Coordinates of C-alpha atoms in Angstrom, one line a residue:
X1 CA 0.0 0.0 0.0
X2 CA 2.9 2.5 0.8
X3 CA 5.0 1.3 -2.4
X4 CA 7.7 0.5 -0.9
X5 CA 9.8 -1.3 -3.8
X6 CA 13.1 -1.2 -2.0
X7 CA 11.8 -3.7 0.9
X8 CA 10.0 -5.9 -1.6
X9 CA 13.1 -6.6 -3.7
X10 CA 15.4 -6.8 -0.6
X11 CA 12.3 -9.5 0.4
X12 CA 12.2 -11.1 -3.1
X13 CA 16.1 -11.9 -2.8
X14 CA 15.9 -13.8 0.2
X15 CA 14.4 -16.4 -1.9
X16 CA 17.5 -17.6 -3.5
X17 CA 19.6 -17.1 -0.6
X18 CA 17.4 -19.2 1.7
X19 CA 17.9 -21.9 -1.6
X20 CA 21.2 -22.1 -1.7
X21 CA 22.0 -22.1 2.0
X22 CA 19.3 -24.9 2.0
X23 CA 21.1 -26.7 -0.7
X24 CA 24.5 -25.8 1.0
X25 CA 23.4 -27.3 4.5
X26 CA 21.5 -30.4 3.0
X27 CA 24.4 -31.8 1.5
X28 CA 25.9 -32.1 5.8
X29 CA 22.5 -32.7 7.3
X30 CA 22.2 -37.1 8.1
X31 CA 19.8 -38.9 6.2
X32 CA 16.5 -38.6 7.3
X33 CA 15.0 -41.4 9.2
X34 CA 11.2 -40.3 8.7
X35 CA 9.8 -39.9 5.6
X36 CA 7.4 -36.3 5.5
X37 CA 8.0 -35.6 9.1
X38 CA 11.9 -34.7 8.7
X39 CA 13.8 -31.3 8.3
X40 CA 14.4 -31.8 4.4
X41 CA 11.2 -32.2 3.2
X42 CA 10.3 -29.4 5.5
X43 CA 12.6 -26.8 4.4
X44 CA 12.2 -27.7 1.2
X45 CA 8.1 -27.2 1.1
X46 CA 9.0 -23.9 3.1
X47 CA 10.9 -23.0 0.2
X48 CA 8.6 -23.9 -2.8
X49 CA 5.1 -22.5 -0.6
X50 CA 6.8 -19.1 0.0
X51 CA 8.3 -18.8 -3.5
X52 CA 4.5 -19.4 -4.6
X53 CA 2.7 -17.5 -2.2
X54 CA 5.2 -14.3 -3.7
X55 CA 4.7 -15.3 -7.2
X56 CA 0.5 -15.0 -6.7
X57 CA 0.9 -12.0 -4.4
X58 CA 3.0 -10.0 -7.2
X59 CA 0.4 -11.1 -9.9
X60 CA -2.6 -9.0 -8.0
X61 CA 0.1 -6.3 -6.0
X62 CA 2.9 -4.9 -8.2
X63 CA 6.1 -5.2 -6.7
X64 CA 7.8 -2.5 -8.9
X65 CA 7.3 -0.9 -12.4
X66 CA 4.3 -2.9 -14.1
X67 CA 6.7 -5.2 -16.7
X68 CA 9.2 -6.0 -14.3
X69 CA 6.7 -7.3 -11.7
X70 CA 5.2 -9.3 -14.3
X71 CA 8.6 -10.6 -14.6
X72 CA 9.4 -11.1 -11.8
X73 CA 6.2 -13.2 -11.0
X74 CA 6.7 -15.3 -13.6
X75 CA 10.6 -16.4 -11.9
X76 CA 8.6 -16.9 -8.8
X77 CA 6.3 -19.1 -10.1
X78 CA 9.0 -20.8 -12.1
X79 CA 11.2 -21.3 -8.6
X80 CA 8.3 -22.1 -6.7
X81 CA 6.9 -25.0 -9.1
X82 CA 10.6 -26.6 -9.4
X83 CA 11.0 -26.6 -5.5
X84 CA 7.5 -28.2 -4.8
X85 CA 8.1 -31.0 -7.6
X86 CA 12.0 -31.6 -6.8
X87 CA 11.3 -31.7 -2.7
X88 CA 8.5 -34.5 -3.4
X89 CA 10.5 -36.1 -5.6
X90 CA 13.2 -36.1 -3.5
X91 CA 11.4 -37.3 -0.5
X92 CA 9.8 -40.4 -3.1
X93 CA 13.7 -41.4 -4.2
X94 CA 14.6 -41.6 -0.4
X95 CA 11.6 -43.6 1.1
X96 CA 10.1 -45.3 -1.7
X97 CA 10.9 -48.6 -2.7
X98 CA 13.2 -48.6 -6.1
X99 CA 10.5 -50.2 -8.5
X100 CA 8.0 -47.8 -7.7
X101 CA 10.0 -44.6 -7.4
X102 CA 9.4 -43.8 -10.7
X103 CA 5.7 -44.4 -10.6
X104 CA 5.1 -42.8 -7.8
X105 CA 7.2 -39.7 -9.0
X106 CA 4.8 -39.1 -12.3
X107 CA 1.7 -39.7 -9.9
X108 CA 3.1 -37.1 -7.7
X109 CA 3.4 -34.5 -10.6
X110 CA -0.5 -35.5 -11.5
X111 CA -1.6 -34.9 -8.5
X112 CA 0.5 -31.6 -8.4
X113 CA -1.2 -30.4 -11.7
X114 CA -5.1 -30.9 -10.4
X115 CA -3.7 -29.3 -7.0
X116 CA -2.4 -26.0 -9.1
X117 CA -5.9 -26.2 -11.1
X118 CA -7.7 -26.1 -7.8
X119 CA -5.1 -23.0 -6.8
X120 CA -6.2 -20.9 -10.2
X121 CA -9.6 -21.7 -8.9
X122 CA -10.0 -20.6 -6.1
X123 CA -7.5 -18.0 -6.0
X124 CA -8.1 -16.5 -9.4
X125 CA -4.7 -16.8 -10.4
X126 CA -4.6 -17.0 -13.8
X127 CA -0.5 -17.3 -14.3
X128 CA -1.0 -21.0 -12.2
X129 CA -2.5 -22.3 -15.6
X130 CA 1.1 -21.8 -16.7
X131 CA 2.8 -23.7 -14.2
X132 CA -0.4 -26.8 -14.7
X133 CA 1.5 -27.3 -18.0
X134 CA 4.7 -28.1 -16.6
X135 CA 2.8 -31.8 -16.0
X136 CA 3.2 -32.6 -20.0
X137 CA 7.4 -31.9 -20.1
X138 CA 7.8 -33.6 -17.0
X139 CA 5.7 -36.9 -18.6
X140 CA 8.0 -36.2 -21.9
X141 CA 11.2 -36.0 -19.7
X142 CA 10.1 -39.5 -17.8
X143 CA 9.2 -41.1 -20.9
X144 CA 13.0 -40.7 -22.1
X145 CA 13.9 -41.4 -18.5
X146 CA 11.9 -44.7 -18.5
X147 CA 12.9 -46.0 -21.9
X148 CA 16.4 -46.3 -20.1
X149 CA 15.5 -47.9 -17.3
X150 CA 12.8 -50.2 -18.2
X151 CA 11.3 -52.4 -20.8
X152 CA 8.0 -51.0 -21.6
X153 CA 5.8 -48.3 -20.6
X154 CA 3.7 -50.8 -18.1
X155 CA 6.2 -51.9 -15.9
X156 CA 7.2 -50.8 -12.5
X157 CA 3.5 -49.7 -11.7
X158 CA 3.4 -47.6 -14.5
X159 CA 0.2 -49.6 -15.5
X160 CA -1.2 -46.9 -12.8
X161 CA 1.1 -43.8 -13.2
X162 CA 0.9 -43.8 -17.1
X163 CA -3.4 -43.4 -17.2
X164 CA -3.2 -41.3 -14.5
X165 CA -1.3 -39.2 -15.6
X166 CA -2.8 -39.0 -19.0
X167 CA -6.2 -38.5 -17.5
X168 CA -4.6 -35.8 -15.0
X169 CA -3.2 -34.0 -18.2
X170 CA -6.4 -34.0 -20.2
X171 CA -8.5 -32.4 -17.7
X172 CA -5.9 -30.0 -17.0
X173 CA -5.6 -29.1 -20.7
X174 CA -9.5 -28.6 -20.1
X175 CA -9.5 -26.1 -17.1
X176 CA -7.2 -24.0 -18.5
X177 CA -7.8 -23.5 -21.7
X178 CA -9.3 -20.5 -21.9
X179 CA -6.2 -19.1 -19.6
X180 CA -3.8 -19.8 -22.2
X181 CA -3.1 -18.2 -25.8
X182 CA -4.6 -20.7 -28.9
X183 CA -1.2 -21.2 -29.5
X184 CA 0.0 -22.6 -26.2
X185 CA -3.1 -24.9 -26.2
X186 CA -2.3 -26.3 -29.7
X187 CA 0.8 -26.7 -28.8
X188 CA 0.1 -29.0 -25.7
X189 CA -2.4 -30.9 -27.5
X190 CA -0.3 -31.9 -30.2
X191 CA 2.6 -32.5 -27.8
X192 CA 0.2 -34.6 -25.8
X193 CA -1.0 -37.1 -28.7
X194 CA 2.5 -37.9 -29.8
X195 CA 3.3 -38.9 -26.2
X196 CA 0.6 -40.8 -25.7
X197 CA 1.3 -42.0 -29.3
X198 CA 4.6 -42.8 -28.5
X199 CA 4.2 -44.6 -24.9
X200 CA 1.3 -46.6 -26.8
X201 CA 3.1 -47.5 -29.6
X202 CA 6.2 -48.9 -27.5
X203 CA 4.0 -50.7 -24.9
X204 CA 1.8 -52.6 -28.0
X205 CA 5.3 -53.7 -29.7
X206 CA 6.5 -54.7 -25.8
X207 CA 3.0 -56.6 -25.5
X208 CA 2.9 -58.6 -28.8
X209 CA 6.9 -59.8 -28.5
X210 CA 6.1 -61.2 -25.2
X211 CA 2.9 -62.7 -26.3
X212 CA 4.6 -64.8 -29.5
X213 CA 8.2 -64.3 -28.6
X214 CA 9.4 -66.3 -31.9
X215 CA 9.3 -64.0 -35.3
X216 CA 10.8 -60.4 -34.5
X217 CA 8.2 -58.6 -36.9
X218 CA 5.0 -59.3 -34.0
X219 CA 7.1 -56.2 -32.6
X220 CA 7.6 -54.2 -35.7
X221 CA 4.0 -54.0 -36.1
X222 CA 2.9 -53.6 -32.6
X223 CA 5.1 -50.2 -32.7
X224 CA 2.6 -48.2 -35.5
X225 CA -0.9 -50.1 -34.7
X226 CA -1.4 -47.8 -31.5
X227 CA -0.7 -44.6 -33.6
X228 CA -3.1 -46.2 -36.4
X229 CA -5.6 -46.5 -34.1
X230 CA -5.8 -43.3 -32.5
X231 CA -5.4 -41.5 -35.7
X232 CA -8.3 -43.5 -37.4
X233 CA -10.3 -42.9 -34.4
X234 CA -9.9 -38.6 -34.8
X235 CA -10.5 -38.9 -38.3
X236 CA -13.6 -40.6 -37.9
X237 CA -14.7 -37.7 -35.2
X238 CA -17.4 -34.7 -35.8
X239 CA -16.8 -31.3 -34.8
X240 CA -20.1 -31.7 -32.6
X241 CA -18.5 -34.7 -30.2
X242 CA -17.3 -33.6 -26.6
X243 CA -14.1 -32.2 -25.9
X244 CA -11.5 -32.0 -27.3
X245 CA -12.7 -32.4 -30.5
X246 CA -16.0 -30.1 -30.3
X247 CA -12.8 -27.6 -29.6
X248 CA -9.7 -28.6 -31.1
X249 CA -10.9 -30.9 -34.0
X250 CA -9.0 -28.5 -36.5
X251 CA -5.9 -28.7 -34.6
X252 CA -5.9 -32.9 -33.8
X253 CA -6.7 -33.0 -37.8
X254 CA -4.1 -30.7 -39.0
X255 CA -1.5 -30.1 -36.9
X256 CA -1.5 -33.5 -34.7
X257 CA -1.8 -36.0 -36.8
X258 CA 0.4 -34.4 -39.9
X259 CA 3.7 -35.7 -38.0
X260 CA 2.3 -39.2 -37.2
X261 CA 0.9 -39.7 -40.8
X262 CA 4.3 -38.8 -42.0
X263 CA 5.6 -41.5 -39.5
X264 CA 3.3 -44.4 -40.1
X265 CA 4.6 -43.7 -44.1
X266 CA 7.9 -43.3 -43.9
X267 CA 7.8 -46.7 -41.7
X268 CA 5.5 -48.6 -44.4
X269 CA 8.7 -47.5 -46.5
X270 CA 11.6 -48.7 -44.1
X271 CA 9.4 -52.0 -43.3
X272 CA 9.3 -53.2 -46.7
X273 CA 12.2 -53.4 -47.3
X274 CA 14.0 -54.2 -44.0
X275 CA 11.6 -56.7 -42.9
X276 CA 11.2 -60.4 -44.5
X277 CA 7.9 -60.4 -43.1
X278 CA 8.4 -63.9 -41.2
X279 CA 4.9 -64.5 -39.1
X280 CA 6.2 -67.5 -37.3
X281 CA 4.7 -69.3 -35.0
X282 CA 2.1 -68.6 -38.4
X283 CA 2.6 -69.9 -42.1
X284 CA 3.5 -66.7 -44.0
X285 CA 0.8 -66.5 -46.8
X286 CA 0.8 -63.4 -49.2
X287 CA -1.1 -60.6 -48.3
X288 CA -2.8 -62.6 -45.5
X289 CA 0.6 -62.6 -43.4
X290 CA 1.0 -59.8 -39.7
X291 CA 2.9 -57.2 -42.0
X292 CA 0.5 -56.9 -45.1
X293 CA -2.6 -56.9 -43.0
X294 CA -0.7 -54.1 -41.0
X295 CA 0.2 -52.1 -44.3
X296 CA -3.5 -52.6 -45.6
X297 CA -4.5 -51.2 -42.3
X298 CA -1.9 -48.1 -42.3
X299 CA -4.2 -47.4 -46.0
X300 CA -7.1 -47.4 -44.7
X301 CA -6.1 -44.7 -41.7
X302 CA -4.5 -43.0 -45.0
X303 CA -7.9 -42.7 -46.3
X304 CA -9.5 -41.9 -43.3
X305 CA -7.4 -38.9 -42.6
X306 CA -7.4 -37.6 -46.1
X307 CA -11.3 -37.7 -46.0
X308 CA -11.3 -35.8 -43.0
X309 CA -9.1 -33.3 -44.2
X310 CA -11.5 -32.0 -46.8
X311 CA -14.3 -31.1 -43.9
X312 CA -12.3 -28.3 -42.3
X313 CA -9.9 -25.5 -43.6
X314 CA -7.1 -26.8 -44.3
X315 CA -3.3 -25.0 -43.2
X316 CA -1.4 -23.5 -45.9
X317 CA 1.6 -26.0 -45.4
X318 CA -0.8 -28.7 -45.9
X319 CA -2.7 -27.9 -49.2
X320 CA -0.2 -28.7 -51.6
X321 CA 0.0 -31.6 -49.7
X322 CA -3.2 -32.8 -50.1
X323 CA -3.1 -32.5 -53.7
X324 CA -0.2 -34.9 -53.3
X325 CA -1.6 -37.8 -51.6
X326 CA -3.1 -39.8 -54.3
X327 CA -0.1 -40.1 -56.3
X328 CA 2.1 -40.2 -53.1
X329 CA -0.4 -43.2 -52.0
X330 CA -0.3 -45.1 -55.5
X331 CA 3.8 -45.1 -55.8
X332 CA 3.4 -46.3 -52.0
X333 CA 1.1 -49.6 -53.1
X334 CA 3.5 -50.1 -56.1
X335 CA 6.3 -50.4 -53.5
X336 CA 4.4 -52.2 -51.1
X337 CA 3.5 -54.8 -54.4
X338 CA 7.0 -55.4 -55.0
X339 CA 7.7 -56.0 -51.1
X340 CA 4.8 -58.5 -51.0
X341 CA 6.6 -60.2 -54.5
X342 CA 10.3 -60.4 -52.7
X343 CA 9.4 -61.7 -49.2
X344 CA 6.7 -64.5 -51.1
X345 CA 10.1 -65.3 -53.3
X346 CA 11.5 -65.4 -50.0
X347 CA 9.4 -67.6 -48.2
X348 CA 8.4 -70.2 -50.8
X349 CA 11.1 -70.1 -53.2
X350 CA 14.1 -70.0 -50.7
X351 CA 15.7 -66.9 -51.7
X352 CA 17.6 -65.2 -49.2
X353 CA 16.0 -61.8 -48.3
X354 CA 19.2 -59.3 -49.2
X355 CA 19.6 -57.3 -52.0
X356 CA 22.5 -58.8 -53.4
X357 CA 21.0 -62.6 -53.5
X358 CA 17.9 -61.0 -54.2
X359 CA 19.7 -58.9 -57.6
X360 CA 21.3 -62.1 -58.6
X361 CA 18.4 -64.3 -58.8
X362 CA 17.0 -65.0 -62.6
X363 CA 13.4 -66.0 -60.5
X364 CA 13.3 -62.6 -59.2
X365 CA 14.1 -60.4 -62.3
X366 CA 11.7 -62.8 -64.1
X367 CA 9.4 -62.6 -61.6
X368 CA 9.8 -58.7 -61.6
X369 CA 9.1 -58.1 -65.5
X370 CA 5.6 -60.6 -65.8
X371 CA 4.4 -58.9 -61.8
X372 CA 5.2 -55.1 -63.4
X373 CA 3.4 -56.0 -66.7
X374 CA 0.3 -57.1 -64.6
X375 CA 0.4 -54.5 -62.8
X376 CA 0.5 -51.9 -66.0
X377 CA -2.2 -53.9 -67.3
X378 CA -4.5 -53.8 -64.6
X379 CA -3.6 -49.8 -64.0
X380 CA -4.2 -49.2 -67.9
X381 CA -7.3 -50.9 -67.8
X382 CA -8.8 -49.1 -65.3
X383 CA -7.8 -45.9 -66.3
X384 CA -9.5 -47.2 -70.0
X385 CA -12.8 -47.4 -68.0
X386 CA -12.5 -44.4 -66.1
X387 CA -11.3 -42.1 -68.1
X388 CA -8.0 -40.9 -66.2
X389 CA -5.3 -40.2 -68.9
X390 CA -2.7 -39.6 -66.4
X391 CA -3.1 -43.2 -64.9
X392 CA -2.9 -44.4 -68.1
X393 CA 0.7 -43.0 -68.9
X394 CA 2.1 -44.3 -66.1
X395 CA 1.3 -47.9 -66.5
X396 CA 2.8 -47.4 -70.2
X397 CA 5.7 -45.7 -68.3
X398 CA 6.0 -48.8 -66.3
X399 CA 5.8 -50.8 -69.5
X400 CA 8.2 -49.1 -71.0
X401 CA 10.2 -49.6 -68.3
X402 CA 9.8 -53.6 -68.0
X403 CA 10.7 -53.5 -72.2
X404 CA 14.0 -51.9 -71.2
X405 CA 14.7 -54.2 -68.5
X406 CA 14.4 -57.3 -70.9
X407 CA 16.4 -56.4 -73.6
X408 CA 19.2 -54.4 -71.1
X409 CA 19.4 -56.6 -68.0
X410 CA 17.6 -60.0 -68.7
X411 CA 18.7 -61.0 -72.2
X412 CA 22.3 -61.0 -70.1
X413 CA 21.2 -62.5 -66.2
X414 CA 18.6 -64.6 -67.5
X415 CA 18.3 -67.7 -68.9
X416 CA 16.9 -71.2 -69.6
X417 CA 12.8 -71.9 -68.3
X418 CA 13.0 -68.1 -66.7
X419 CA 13.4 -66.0 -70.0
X420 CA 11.1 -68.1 -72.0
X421 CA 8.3 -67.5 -69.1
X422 CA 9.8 -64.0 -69.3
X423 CA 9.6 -62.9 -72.5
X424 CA 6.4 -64.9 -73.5
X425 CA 4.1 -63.6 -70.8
X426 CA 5.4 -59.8 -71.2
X427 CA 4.3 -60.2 -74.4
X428 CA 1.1 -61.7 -73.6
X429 CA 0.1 -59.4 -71.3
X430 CA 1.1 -56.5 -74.4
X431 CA -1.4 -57.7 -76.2
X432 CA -4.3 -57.5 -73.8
X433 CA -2.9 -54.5 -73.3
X434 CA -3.4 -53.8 -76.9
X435 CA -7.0 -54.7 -76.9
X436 CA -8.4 -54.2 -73.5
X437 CA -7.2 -50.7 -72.7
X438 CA -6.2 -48.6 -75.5
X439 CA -5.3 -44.5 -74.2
X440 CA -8.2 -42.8 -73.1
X441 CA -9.2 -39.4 -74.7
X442 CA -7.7 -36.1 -73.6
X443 CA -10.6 -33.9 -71.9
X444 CA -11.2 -31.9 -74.7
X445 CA -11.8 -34.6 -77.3
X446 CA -14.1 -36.0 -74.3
X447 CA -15.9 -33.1 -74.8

């Protein structure tokens, strides 16, 4: 009331001092023999309740000039949040049995975050909402933390800490929302989903090795399927469901699930050709084998997404992108098509999945030259019927291509049974070409 700035900064630097003579005399005091009720934990709280209690009295009193209080509130708050959370942690690490330290650290920050939500509250302190989001770096920062430590995301209790905290984090991210810029709250939301992504993806891999245990790709799959799922499961939401989506639909659509659909492709990519695809303790049958049924999945969530896409506004950086997807998702089958080709080679005709063996083998470039002429044929055709020119060229690209390839590279590595079946059913399948699916009209002879 008297403005007196002079004792309020001389007060306001007694925080740090009392902190580092804390920290200085902790490192002589004896261990504590009782968790809570000991001198640690107490000086610590003392610290962390006073550096808070400062941090909401300057947001409603100014302790100087108007900026520099706000400032200066915001450090308080800062200190204050990092003394509460590293005191209770502290106390957990020393009293807590080892394999649920951890656990029992992240439920401590959950419970720290609804407590802080409960603060803004009641004491209309609308900075808290800042400190609420510290829960979602601290789950990040355990994450990496418990990927060294342990196997999966369930173990140790987190079962328990993991869906709390989630849940915590959610219902935070509610509460506060309208407390934060749009731009903080996109931020988080996205930020959550890949967590949660992430954790979920690790754990389903972790789940599905120990289930079979035998063929290593059980885990390979397990690692996108979670992702899958939650993206199919926001593409299929309305902008009239409950929160988040009545709210944040545009941002889950556009800015969440941009990164993870670049993921799930580039790993349909690095899966097809890294993986032989072995299902064991299954047979591995062609197209009905774990990694096809997984790929045909990933398409479908493709689909999903690029539906859902056209119902909003779409960001600038992903327009050009959209226009990109169905040739981006037709050069991805024609991959996928030639991975399914290799690993049944593999499997039923013994040749050893590696690009050398696989280069060397006249079955495979034969193979190769009759599966690329089907496929032209049946993209030609199709285009024939529906009219799409552009389609159309590329399967006679891709003929052209296979025409090359057996007068440059087969006449040379192949021979016997393998170029006869070669050459004959390329030229086979040329002449249904031929008849079946001559070029289609340009647009304006159409019209």
């Amino acid at each position: 009331r008297q403005n007196r700035s002079l004792p309020r900064l001389f007060g306001l630097l007694l925080q740090p001092a009392a902190g580092v003579a804390f920290l200085a005399g902790a490192h002589a005091a004896a261990p504590a023999a009782t968790p809570i009720l000991n001198s640690g934990f107490a000086g610590g709280l003392t610290i962390a309740l006073s550096g808070l209690f400062c941090a909401w009295h300057g947001s409603r009193h100014r302790f100087v000039k108007q900026d520099l209080g706000q400032v200066i509130a915001a450090v308080l708050l800062v200190w204050g949040t990092i003394w509460w959370l590293a005191t209770g942690w502290h106390e957990i690490e020393a009293f807590a049995r080892p394999e649920t330290v951890r656990s029992l650290q992240l439920a401590y920050a959950s419970a720290s975050a609804l407590a802080f939500v409960a603060l803004r509250r009641k004491l209309d302190w609308v900075a808290a909402a800042y400190a609420v989001l510290a829960l979602l770096p601290v789950m990040a920062i355990w994450g990496l933390g418990w990927h060294e430590r342990y196997a999966h995301p369930f173990a140790a209790y987190g079962f328990a800490a993991w869906p709390a905290a989630f849940a915590a984090l959610y219902w935070v991210l509610l509460r506060v929302e309208n407390d934060v810029p749009e731009s903080i709250s996109r931020t988080s939301h996205c930020l959550a989903l890949w967590l949660l992504a992430l954790l979920g993806g690790w754990e389903c891999a972790w789940q599905l090795d120990a289930a079979v245990g035998e063929g290593r790709i059980w885990s390979d799959i397990g690692r996108p399927l979670v992702p899958a799922l939650l993206a199919a499961w926001i593409a299929t939401r309305r902008g009239k469901d409950h929160w988040p989506f009545a709210a944040h639909l545009r941002t889950y659509l556009a800015y969440a699930l941009a990164p993870v659909m670049a993921v799930l492709w580039f790993w349909v990519l690095y899966i097809n050709f890294k993986a032989s695809g072995d299902p064991r303790p299954l047979p591995y049958l062609p197209l009905l084998n774990p990694l096809d049924v997984a790929v045909a999945l990933l398409a479908v969530v493709f689909l999903l997404w690029w539906r859902a896409l056209q119902r909003i506004a779409v960001p600038p950086f992903l327009a050009q992108f959209m226009a990109a997807v169905p040739p981006g998702m037709g050069a991805t089958g024609f991959i996928w098509a030639n991975g399914v080709l290799l690993r049944t080679l593999h499997h039923w005709a013994e040749v050893p999945f590696r690009l050398d063996a696989m280069w060397r083998s006249t079955l495979v470039q034969a193979s190769f030259s009759v599966f690329w002429s089907a496929l032209a044929l049946g993209a030609m055709v199709l285009a024939n019927r529906r009219r799409l020119r552009p389609v159309w060229m590329c399967g006679a690209a891709l003929l052209a291509v296979v025409v090359a390839k057996l007068f440059l590279l087969d006449l040379q590595k192949i021979g016997g049974i393998e170029r006869i079946v070669s050459f004959l059913g390329v030229g086979v399948l040329l002449l249904v070409i031929g008849y079946l699916a001559p070029v289609p009209p340009r647009k304006e002879a159409q019209s």
